[in-house]
PDB file of C-alpha atoms in Angstrom:
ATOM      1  CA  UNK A   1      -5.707 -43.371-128.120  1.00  0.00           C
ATOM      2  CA  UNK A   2      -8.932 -42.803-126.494  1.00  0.00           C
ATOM      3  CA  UNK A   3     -10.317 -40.849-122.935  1.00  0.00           C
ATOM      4  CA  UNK A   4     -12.862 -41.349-120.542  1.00  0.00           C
ATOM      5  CA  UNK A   5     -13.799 -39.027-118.616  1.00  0.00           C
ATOM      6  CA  UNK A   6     -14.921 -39.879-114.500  1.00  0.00           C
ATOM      7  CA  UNK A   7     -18.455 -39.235-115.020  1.00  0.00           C
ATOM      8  CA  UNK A   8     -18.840 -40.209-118.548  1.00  0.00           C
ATOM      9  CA  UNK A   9     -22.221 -42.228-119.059  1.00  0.00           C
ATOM     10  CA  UNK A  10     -24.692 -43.381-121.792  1.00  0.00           C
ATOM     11  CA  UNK A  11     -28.569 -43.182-120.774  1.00  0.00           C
ATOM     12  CA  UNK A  12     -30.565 -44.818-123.320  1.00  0.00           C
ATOM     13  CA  UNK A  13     -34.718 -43.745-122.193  1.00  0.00           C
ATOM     14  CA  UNK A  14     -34.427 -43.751-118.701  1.00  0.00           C
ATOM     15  CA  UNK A  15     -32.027 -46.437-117.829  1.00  0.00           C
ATOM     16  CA  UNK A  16     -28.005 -46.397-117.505  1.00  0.00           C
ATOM     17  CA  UNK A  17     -25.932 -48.485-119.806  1.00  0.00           C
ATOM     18  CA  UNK A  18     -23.248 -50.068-117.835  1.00  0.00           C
ATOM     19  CA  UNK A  19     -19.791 -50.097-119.296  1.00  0.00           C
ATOM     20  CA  UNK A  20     -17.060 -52.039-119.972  1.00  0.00           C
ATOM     21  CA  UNK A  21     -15.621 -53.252-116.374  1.00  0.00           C
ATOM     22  CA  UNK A  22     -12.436 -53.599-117.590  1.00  0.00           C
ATOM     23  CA  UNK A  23     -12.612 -49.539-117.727  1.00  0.00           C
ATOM     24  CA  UNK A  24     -14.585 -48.854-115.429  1.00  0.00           C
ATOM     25  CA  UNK A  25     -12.751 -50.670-112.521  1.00  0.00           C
ATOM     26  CA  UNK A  26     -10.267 -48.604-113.180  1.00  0.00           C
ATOM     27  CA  UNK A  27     -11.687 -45.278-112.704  1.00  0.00           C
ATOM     28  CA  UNK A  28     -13.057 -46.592-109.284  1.00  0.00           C
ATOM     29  CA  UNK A  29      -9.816 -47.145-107.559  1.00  0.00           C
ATOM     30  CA  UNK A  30      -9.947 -44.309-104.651  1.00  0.00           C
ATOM     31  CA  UNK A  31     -12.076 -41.609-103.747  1.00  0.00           C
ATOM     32  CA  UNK A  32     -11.108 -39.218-106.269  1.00  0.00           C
ATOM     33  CA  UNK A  33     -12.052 -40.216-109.844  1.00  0.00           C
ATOM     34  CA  UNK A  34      -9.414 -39.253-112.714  1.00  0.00           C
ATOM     35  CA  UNK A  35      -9.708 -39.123-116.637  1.00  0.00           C
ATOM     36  CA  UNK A  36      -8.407 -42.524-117.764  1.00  0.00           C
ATOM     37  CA  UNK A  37      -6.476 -42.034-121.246  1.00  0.00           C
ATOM     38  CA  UNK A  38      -6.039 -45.404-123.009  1.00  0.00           C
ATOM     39  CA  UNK A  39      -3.266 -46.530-125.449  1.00  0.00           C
ATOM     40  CA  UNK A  40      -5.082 -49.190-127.726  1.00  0.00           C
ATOM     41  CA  UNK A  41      -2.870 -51.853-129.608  1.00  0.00           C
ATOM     42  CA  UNK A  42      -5.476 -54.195-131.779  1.00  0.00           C
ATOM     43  CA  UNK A  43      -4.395 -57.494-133.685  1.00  0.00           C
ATOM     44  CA  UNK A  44      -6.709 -59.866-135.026  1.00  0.00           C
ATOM     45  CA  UNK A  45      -4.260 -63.022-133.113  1.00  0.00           C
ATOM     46  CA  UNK A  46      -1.955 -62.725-130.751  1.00  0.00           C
ATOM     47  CA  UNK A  47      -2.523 -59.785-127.865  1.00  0.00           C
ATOM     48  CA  UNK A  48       0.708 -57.780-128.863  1.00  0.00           C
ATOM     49  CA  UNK A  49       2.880 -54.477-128.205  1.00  0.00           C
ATOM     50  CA  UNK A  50       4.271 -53.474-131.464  1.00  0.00           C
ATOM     51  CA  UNK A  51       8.189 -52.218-131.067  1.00  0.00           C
ATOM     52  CA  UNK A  52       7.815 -48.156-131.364  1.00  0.00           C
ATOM     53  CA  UNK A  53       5.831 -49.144-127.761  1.00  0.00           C
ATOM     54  CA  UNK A  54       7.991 -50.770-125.995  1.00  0.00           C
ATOM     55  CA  UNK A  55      11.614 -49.100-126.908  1.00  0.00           C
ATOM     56  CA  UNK A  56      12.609 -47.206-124.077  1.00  0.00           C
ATOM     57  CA  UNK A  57      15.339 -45.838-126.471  1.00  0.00           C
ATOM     58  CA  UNK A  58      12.872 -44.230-129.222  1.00  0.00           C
ATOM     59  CA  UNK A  59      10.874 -42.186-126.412  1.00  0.00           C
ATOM     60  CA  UNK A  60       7.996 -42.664-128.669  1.00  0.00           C
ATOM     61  CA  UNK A  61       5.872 -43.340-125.091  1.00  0.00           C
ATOM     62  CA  UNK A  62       7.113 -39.908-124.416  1.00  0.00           C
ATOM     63  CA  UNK A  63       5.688 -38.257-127.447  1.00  0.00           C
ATOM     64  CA  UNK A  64       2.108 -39.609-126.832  1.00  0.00           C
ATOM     65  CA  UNK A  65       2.157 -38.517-123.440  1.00  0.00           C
ATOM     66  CA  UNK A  66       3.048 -35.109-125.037  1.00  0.00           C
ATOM     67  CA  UNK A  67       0.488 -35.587-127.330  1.00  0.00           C
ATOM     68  CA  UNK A  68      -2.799 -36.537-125.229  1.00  0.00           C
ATOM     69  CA  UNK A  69      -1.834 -32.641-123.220  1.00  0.00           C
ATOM     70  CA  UNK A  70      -2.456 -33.475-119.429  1.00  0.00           C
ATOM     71  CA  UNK A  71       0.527 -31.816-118.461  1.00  0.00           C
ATOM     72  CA  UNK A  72       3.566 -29.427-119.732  1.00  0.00           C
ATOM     73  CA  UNK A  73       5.533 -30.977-116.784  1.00  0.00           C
ATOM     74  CA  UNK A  74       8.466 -32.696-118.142  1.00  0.00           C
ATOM     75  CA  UNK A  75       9.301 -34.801-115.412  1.00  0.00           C
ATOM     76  CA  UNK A  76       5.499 -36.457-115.023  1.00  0.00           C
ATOM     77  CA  UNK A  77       5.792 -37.061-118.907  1.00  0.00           C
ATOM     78  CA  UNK A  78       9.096 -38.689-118.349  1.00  0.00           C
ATOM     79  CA  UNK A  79       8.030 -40.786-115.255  1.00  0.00           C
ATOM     80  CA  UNK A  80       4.635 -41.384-116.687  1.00  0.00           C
ATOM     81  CA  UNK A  81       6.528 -42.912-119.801  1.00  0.00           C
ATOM     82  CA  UNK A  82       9.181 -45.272-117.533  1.00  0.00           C
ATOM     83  CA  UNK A  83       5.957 -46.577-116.261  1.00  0.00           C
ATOM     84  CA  UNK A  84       4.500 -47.636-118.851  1.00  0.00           C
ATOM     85  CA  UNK A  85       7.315 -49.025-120.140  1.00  0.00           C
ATOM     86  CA  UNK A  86       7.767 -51.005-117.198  1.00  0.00           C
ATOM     87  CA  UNK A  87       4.231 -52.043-115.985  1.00  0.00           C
ATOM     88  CA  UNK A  88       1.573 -50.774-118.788  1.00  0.00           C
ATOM     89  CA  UNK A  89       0.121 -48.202-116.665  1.00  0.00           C
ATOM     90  CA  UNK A  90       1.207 -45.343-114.969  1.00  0.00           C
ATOM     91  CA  UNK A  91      -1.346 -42.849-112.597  1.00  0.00           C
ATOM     92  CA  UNK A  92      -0.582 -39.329-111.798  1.00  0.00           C
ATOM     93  CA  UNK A  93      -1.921 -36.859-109.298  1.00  0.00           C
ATOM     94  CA  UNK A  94      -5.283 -35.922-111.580  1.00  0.00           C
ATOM     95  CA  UNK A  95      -4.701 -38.891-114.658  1.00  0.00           C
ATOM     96  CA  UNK A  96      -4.199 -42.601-115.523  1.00  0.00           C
ATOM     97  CA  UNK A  97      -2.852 -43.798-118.170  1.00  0.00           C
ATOM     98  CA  UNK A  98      -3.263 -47.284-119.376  1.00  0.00           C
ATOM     99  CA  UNK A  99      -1.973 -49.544-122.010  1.00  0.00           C
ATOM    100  CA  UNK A 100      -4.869 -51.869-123.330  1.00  0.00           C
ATOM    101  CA  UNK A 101      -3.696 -54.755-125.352  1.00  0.00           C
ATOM    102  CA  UNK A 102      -6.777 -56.342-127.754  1.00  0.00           C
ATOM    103  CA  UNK A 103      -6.573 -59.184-129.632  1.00  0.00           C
ATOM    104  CA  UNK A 104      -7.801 -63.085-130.457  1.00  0.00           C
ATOM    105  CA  UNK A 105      -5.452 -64.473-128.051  1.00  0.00           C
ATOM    106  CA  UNK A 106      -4.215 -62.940-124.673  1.00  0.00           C
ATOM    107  CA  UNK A 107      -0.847 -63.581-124.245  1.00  0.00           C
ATOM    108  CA  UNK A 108       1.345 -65.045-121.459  1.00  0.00           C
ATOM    109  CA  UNK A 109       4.427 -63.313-122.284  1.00  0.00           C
ATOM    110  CA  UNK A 110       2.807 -60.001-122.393  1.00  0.00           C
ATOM    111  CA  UNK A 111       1.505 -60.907-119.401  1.00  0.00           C
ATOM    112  CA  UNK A 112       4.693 -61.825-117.491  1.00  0.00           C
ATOM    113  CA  UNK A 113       6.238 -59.058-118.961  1.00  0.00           C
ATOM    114  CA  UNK A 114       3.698 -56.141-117.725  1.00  0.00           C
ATOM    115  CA  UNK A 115       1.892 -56.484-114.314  1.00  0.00           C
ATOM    116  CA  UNK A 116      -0.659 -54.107-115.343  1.00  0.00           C
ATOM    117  CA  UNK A 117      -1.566 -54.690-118.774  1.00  0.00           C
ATOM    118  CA  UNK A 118      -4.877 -55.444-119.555  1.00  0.00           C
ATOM    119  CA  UNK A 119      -5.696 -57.833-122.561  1.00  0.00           C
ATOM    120  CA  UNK A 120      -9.192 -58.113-123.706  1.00  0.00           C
ATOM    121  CA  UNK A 121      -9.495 -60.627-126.612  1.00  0.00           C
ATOM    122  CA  UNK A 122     -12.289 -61.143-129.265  1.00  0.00           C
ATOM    123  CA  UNK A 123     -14.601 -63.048-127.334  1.00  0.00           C
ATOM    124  CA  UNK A 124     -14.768 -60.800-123.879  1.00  0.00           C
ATOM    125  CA  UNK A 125     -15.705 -58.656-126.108  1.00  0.00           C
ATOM    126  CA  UNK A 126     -18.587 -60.509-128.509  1.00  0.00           C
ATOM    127  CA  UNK A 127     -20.064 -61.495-124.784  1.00  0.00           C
ATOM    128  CA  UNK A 128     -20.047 -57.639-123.539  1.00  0.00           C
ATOM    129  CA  UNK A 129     -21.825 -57.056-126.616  1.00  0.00           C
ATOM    130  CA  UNK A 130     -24.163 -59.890-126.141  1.00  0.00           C
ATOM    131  CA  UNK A 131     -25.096 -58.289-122.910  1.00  0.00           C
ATOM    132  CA  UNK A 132     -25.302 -54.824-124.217  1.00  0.00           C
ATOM    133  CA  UNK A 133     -28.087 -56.118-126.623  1.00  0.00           C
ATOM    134  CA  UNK A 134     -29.777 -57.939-124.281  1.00  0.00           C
ATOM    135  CA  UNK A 135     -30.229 -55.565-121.729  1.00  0.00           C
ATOM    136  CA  UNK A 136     -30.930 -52.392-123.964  1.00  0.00           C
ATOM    137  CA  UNK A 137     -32.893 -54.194-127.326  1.00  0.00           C
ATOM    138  CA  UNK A 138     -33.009 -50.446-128.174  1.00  0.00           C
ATOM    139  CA  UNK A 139     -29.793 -50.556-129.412  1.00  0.00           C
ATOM    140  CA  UNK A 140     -30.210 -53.473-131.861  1.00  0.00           C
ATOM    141  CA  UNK A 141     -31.100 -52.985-135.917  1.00  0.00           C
ATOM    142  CA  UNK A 142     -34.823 -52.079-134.953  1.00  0.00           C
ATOM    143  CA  UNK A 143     -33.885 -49.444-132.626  1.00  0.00           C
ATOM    144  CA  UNK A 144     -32.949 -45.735-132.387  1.00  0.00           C
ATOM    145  CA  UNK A 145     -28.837 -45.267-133.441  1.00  0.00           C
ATOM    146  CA  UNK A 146     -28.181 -48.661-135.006  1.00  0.00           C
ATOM    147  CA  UNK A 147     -28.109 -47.597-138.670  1.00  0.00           C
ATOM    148  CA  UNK A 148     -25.560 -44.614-137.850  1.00  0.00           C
ATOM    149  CA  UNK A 149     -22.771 -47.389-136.804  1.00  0.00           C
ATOM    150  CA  UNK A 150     -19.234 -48.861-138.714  1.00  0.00           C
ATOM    151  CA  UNK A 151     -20.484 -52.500-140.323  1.00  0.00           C
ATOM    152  CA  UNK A 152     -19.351 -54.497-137.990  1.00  0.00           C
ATOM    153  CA  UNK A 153     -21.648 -53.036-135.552  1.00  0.00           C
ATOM    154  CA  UNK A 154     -24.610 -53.315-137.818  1.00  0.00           C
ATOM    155  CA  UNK A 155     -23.571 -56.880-138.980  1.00  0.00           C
ATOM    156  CA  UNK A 156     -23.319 -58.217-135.095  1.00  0.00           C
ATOM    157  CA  UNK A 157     -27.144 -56.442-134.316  1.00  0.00           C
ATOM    158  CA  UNK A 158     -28.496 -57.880-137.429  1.00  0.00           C
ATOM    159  CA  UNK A 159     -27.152 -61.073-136.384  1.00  0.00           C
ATOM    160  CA  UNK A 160     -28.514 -60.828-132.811  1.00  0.00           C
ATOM    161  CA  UNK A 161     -31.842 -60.346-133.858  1.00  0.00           C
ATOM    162  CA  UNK A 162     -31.833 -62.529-136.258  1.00  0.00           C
ATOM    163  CA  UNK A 163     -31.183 -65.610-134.079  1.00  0.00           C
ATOM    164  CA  UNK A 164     -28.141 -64.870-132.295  1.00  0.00           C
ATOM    165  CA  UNK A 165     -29.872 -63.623-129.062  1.00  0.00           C
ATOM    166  CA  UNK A 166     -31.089 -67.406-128.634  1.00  0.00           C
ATOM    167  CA  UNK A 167     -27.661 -68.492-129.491  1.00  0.00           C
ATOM    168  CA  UNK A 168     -26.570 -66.884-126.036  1.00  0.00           C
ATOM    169  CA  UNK A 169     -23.344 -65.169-124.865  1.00  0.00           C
ATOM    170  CA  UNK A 170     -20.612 -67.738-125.815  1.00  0.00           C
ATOM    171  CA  UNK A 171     -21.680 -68.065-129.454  1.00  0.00           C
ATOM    172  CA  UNK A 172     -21.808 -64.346-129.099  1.00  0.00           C
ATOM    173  CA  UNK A 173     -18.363 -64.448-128.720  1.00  0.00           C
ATOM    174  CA  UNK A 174     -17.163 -66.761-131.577  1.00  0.00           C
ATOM    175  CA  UNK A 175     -19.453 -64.780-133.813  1.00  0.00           C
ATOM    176  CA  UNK A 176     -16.770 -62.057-133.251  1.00  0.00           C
ATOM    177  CA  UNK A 177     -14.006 -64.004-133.180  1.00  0.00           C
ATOM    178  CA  UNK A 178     -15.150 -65.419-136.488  1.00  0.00           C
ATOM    179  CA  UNK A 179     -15.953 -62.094-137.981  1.00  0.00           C
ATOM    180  CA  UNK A 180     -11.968 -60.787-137.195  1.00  0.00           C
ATOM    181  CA  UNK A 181     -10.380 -63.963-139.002  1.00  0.00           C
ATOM    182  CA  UNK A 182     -13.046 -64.552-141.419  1.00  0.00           C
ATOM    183  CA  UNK A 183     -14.800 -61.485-142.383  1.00  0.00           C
ATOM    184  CA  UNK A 184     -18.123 -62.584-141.464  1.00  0.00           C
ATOM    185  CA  UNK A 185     -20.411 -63.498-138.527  1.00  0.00           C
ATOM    186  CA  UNK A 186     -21.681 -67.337-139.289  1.00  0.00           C
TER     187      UNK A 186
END
């Protein structure tokens, strides 16, 4: 589970980072911007929605709503949770909830099943980081807040400098890829 706020924004010297579009086109929708809270279900294959997620029966959807605190109303949590049973997503008067499905493989089923799910798999996201080193070098192993990140991120910016910038975006994406199944970047 994760939020992000309307305005939220990383400036690195003087310049903007851009985000992830798959977020941000969401916030961007209408005129009024709303905190998006995400519901984040990672596998290393297959894009998939474990069970406790998709039983209407348990009302587990029900207890996260609870949980993440945008409202005491029990009819939004209840009709927030039907929709994202049914389509992945729900958005309420000030909120938006969405169900985020990340993995090596999008699936089809998932897809059918959900109109509004989004699946991001390994490589979108070794090619947004690509791009996020390219355009701000500040963030890779010789710059300011490298060192303070998980190993992962400090493995993929030591292997962007070290040759994986000239390897461009796609390999960018294996690398990751690679790194989930295999443990490593090469």
């Amino acid at each position: 589970m994760a939020v992000r706020f309307p305005f939220s924004r990383e400036v690195v010297g003087s310049r903007e980072m851009r985000d992830a579009q798959e977020l941000t086109r969401l916030q961007s929708g209408d005129n009024e911007r709303k905190p998006l809270f995400v519901l984040v279900e990672v596998k290393a294959s297959l894009c998939k929605m474990n069970g406790p997620w998709t039983n209407q029966q348990a009302a587990n959807m029900q207890r996260v709503l609870r949980r993440l605190g945008f409202t005491r109303d029990e009819r939004i949590i209840h009709s927030a949770a039907a929709a994202l049973y049914e389509h992945a997503r729900w958005e309420g008067g000030s909120v938006l909830v969405q169900y985020i499905c990340v993995g090596g493989q999008k699936s089809s089923e998932l897809a059918t099943m959900y109109d509004q799910l989004i699946q991001i798999d390994w490589r979108q996201i070794g090619e947004f980081m690509f791009e996020r080193f390219s355009s701000h070098p500040e963030k890779t192993p010789s710059g300011l807040v490298h060192d303070q990140w998980p190993k992962f991120g400090r493995e993929f910016g030591r292997w962007f400098v070290g040759g994986g910038k000239q390897r461009g975006q796609m390999e960018a994406g294996r690398a990751v890829e690679r790194y989930v199944r295999d443990g490593r970047l090469q």
